[in-house]
PDB file of C-alpha atoms in Angstrom:
ATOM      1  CA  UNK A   1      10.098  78.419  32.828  1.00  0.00           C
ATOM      2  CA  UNK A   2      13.272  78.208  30.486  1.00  0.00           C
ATOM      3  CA  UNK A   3      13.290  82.258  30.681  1.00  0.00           C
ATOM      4  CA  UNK A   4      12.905  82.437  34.588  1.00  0.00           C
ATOM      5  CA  UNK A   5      15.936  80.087  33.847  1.00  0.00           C
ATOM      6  CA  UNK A   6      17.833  82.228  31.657  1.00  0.00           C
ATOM      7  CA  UNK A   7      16.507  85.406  34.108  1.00  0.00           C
ATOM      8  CA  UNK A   8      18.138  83.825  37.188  1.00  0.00           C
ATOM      9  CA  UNK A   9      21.450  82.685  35.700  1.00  0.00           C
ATOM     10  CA  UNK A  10      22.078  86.186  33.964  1.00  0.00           C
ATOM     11  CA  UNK A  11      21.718  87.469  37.390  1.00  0.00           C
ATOM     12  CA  UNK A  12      23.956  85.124  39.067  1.00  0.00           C
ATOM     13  CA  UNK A  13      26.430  85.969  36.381  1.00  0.00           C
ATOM     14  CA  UNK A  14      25.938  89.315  37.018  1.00  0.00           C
ATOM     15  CA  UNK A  15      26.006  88.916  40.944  1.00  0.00           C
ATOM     16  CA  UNK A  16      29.556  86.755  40.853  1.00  0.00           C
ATOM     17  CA  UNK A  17      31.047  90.083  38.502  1.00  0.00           C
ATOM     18  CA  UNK A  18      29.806  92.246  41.210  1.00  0.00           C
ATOM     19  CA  UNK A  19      31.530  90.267  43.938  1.00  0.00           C
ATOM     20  CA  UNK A  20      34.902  89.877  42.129  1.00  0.00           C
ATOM     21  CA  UNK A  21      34.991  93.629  40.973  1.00  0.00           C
ATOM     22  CA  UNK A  22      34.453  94.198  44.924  1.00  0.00           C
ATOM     23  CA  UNK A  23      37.422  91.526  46.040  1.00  0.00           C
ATOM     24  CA  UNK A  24      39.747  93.096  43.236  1.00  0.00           C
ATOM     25  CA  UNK A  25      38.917  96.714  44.100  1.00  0.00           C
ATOM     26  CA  UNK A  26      39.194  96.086  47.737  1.00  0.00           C
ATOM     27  CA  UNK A  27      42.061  93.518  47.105  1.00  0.00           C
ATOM     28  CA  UNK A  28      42.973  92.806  51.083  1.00  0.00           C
ATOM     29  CA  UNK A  29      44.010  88.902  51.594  1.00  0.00           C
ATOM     30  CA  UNK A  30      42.496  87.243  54.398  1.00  0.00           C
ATOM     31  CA  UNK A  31      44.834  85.386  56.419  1.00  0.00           C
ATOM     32  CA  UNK A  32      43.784  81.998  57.235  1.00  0.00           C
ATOM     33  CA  UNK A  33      42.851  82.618  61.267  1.00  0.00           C
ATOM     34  CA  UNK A  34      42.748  81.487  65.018  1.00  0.00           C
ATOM     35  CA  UNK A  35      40.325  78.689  64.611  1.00  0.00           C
ATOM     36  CA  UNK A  36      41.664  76.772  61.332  1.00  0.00           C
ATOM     37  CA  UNK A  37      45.006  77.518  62.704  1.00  0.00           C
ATOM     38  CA  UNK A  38      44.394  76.439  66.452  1.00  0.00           C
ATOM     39  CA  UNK A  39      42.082  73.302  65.314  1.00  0.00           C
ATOM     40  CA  UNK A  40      45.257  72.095  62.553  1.00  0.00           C
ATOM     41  CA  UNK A  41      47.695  72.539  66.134  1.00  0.00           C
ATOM     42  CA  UNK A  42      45.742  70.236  67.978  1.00  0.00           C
ATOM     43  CA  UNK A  43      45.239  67.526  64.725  1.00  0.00           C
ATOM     44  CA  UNK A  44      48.723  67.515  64.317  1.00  0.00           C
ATOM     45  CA  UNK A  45      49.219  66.582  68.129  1.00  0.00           C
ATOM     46  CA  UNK A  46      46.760  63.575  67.475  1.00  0.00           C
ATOM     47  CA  UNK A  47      48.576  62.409  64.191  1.00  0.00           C
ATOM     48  CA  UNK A  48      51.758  62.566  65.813  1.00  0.00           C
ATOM     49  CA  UNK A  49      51.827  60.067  69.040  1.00  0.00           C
ATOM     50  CA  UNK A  50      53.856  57.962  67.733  1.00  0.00           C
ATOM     51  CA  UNK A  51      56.685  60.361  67.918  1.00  0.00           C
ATOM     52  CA  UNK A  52      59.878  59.428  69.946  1.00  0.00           C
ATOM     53  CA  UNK A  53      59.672  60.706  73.571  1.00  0.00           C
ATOM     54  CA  UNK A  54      61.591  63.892  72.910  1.00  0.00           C
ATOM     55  CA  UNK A  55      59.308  64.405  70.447  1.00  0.00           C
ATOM     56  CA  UNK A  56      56.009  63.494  72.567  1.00  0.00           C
ATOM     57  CA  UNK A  57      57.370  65.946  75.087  1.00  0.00           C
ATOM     58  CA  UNK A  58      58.233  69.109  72.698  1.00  0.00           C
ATOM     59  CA  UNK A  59      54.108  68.378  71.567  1.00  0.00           C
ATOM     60  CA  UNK A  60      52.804  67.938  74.949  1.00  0.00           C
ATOM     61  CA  UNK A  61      54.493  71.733  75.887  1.00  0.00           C
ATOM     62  CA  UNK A  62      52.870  72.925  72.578  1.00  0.00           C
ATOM     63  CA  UNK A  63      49.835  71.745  73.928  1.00  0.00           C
ATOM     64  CA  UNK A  64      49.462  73.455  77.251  1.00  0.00           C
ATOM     65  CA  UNK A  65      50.998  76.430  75.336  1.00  0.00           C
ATOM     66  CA  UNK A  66      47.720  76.567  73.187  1.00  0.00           C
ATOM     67  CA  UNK A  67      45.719  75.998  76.115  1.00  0.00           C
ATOM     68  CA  UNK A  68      46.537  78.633  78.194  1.00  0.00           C
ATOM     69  CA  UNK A  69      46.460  81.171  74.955  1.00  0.00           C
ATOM     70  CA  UNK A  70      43.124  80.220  74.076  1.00  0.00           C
ATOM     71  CA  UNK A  71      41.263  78.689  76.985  1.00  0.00           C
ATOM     72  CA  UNK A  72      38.214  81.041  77.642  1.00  0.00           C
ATOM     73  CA  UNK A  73      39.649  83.757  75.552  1.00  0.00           C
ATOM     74  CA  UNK A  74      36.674  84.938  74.064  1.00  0.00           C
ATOM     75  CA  UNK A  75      35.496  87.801  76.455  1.00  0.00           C
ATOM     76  CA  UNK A  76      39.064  88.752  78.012  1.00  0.00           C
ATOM     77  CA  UNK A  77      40.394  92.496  77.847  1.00  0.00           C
ATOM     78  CA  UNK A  78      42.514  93.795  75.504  1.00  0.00           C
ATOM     79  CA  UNK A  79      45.308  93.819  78.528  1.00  0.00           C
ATOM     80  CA  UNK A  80      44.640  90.099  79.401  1.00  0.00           C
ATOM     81  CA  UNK A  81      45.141  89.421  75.191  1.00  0.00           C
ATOM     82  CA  UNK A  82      48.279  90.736  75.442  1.00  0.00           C
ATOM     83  CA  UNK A  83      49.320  89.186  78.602  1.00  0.00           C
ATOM     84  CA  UNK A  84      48.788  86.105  77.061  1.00  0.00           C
ATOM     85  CA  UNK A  85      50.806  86.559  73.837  1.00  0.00           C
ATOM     86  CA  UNK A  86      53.690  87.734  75.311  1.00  0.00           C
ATOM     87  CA  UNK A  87      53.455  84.573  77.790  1.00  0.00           C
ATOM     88  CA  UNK A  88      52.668  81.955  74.779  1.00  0.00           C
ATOM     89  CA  UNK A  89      55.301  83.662  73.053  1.00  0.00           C
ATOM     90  CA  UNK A  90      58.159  83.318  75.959  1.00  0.00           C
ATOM     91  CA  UNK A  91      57.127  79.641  76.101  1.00  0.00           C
ATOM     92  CA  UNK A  92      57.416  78.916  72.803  1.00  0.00           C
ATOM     93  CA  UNK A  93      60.788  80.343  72.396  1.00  0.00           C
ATOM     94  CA  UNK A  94      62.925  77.027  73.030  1.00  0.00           C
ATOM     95  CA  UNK A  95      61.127  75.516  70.321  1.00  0.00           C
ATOM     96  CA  UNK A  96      61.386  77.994  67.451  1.00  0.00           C
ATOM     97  CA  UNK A  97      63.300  76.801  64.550  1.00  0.00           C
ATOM     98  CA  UNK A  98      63.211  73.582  65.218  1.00  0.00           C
ATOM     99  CA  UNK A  99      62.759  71.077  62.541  1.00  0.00           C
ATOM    100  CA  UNK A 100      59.671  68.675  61.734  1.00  0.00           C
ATOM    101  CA  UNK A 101      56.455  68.910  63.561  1.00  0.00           C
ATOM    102  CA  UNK A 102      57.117  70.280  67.066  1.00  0.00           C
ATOM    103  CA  UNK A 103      59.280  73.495  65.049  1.00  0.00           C
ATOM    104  CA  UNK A 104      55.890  73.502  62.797  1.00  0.00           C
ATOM    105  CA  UNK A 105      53.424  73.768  65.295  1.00  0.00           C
ATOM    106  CA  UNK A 106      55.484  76.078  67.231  1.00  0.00           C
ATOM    107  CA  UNK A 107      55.551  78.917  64.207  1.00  0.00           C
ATOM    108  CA  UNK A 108      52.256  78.373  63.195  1.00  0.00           C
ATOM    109  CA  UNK A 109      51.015  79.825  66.953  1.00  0.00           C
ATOM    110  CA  UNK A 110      53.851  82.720  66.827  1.00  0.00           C
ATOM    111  CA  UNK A 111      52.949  83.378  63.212  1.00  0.00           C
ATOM    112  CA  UNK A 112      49.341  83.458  64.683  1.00  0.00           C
ATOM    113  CA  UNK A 113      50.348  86.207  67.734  1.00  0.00           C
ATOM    114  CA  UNK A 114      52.479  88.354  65.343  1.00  0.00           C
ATOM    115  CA  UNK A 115      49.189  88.570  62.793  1.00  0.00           C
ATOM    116  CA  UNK A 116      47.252  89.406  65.896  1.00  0.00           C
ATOM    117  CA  UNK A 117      49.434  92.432  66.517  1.00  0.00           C
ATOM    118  CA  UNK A 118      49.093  93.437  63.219  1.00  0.00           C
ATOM    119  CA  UNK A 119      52.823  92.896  62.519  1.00  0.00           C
ATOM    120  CA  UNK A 120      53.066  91.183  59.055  1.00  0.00           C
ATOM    121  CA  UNK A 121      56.601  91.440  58.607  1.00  0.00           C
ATOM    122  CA  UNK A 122      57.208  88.869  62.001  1.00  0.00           C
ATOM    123  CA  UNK A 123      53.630  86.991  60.724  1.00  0.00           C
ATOM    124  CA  UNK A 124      55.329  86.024  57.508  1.00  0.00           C
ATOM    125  CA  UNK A 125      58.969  85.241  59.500  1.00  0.00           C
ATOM    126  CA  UNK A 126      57.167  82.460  61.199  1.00  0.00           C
ATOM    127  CA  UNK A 127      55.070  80.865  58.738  1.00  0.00           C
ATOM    128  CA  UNK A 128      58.267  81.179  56.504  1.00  0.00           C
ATOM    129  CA  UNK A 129      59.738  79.179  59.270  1.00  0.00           C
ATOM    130  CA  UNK A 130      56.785  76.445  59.615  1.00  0.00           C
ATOM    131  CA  UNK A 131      56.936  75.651  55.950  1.00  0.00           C
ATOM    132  CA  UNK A 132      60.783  74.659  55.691  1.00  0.00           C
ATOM    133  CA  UNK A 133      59.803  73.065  59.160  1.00  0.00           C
ATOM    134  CA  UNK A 134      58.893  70.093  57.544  1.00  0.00           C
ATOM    135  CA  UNK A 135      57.867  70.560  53.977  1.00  0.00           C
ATOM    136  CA  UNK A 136      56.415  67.431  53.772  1.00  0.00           C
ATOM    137  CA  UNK A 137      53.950  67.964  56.633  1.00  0.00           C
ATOM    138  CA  UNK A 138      49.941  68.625  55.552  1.00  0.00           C
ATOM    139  CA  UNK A 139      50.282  72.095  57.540  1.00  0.00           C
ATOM    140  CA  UNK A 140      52.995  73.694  54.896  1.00  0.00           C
ATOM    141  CA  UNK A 141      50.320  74.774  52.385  1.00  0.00           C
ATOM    142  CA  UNK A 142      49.332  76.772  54.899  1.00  0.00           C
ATOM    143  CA  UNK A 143      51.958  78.156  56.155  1.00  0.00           C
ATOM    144  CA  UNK A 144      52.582  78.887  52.670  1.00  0.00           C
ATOM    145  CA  UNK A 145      49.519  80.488  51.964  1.00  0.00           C
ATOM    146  CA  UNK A 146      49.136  82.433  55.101  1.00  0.00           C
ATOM    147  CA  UNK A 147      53.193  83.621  54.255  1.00  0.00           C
ATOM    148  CA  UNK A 148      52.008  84.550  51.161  1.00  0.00           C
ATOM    149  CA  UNK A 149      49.124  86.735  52.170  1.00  0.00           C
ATOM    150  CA  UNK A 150      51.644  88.482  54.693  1.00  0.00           C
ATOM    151  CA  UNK A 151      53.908  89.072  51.794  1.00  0.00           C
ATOM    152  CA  UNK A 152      51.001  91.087  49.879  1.00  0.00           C
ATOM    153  CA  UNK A 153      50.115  93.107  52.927  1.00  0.00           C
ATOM    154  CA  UNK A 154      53.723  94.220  53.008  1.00  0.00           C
ATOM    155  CA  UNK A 155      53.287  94.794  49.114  1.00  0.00           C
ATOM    156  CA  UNK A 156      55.613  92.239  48.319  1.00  0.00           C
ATOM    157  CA  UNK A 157      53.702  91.033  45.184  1.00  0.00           C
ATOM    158  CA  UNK A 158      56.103  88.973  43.990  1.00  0.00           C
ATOM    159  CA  UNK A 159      56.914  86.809  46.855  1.00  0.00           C
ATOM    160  CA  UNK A 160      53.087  86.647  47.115  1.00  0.00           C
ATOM    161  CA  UNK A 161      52.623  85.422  44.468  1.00  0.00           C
ATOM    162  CA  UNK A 162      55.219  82.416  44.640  1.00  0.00           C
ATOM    163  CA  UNK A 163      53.784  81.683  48.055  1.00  0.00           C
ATOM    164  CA  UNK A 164      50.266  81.173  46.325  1.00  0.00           C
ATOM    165  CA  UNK A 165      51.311  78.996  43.543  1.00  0.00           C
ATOM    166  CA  UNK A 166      52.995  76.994  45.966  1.00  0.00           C
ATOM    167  CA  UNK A 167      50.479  76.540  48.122  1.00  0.00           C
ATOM    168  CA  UNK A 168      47.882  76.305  44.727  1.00  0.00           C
ATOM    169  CA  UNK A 169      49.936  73.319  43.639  1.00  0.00           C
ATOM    170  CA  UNK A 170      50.220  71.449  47.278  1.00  0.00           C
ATOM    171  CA  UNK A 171      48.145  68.114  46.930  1.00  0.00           C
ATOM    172  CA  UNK A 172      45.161  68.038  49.147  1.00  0.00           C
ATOM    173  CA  UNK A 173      45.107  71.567  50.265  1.00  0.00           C
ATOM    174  CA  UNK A 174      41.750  72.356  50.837  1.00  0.00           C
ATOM    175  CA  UNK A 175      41.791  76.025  50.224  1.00  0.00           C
ATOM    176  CA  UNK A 176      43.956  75.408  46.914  1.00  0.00           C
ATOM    177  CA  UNK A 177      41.017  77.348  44.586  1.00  0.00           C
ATOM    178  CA  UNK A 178      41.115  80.276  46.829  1.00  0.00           C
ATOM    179  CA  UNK A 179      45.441  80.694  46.810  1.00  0.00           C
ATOM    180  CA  UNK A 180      44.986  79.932  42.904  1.00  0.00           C
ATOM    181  CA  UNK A 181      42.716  82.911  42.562  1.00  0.00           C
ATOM    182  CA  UNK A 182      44.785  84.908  45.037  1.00  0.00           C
ATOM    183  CA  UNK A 183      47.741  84.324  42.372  1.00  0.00           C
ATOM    184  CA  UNK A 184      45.812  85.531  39.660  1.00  0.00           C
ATOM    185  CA  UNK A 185      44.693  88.725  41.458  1.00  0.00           C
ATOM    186  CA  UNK A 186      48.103  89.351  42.444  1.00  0.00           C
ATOM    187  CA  UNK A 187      49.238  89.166  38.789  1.00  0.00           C
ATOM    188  CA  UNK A 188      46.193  91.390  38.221  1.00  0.00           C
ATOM    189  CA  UNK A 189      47.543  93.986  40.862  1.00  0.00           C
ATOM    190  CA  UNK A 190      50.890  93.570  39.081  1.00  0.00           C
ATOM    191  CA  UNK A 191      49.563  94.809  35.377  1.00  0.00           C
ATOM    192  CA  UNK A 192      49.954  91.235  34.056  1.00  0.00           C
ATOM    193  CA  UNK A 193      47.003  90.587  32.737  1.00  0.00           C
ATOM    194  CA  UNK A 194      47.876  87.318  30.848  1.00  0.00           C
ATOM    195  CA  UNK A 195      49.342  85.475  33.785  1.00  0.00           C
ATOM    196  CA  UNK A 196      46.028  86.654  35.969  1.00  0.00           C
ATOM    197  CA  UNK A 197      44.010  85.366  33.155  1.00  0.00           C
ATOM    198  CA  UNK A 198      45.753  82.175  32.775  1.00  0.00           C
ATOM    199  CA  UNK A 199      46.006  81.819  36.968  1.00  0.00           C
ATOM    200  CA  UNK A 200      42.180  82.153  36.733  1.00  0.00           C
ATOM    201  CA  UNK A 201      41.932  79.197  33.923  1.00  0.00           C
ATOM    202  CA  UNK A 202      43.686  77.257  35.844  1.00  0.00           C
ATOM    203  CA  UNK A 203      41.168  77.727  38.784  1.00  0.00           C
ATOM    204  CA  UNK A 204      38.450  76.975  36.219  1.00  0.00           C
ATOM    205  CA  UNK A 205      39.966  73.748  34.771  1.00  0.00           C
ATOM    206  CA  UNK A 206      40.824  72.337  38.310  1.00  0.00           C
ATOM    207  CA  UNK A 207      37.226  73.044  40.219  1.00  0.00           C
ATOM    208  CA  UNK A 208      35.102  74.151  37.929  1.00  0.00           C
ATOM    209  CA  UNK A 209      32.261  73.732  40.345  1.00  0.00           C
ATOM    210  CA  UNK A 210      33.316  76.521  42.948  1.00  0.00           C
ATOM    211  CA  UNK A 211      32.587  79.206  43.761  1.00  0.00           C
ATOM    212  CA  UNK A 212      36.415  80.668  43.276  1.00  0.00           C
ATOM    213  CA  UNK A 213      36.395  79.410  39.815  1.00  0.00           C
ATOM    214  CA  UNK A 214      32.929  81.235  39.323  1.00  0.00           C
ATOM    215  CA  UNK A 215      34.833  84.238  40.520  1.00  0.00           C
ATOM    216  CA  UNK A 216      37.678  83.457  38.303  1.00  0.00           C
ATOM    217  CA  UNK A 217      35.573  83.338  35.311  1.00  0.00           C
ATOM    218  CA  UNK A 218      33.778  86.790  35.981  1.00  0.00           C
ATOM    219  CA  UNK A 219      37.414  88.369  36.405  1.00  0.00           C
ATOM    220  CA  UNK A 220      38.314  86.940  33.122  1.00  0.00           C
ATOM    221  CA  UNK A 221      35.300  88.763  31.426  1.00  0.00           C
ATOM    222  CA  UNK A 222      35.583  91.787  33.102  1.00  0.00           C
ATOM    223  CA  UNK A 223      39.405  92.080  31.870  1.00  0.00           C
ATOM    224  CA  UNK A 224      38.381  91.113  28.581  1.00  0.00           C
ATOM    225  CA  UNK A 225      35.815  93.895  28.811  1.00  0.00           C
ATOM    226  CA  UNK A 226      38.332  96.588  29.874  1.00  0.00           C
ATOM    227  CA  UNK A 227      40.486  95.576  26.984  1.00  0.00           C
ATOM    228  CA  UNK A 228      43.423  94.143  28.684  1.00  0.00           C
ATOM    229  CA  UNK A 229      43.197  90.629  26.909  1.00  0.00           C
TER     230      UNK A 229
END
């Protein structure tokens, strides 16, 4: 028994260095997408009724904005897509830039378009734009993250990297593990391999129990391995 237990946790060791060498080698960041993004639109709606009317009204237009992007949108043309972007994105014009939630909401679903169209550059304008929104609002970690994974498609590595931390260090943030190992593979990508390393402890000491920290570990051996610790 105790060496079917050592069998099977040298090969999950051995399966979580396999799957980091494959997300470092094929290093693209995953945006965080249509459903979280949608689903967080319509939450904020509910936590927000007891705005002031112009406020209630700005939300209520987000809200039939999102509607009419994504109701029955699964099996619609490529031509109908489209049609429907460049509507959402005339209506959501007047309330672009705006401050707290309405301005949040309203970047967050143009941030959403632009990374549909495969343009980063305007992706990482809006979510820019949604985190100094309101940066006290539960969506800005988000934004944040989602800005910084822009920011590393455009090989901004820098800026990427000060978009995860900020979003690593956001209280609450559910997908904090996964932007703190983003940092440290960014700092990997950058040839500094003592900030990935410690950006990977940091994953460990905070949730040791998942699965990004698992990942964070392996990365840790396999630069030890390679000689750059």
């Amino acid at each position: 028994m105790a060496q079917n237990n050592g069998r099977m946790k040298t090969e999950k060791q051995t399966a979580d260095r396999l799957v980091s060498g494959f997300i470092f080698k094929n290093r693209l960041p995953v945006a965080i997408g249509t459903a979280v993004v949608i689903a967080a639109i319509v939450i904020a709606g509910t936590v927000s009724l007891v705005a002031g009317r112009v406020r209630r009204t700005g939300l209520a237009a987000i809200d039939t904005i999102v509607r009419q992007f994504t109701d029955d949108s699964l099996d619609i043309s490529d031509e109908e897509a489209e049609a429907r972007r460049v509507a959402a994105l005339d209506a959501l014009t007047p309330f672009l830039s705006r401050r707290g939630v309405v301005g949040v909401r309203a970047e967050l679903l143009a941030a959403e378009i632009a990374w549909q169209r495969n343009d980063a550059a305007a992706a990482k304008s809006h979510w820019e734009a949604a985190a100094r929104a309101d940066t006290r609002a539960y969506m800005a970690p988000l934004a944040q993250y989602n800005a910084a994974v822009a920011s590393e498609m455009l090989g901004e590595l820098e800026e990427a990297a000060a978009g995860y931390a900020a979003a690593a260090s956001a209280e609450d943030f559910p997908f904090a593990a996964h932007a703190q190992f983003s940092l440290g593979r960014v700092r990997e990508a950058q040839g500094a391999y003592a900030a990935a390393n410690e950006a990977y402890q940091l994953v460990i000491d905070r949730t040791p129990d998942d699965t990004w920290a698992h990942l964070a570990k392996s990365r840790q051996i396999a630069l030890q391995v390679a000689g750059l610790l």
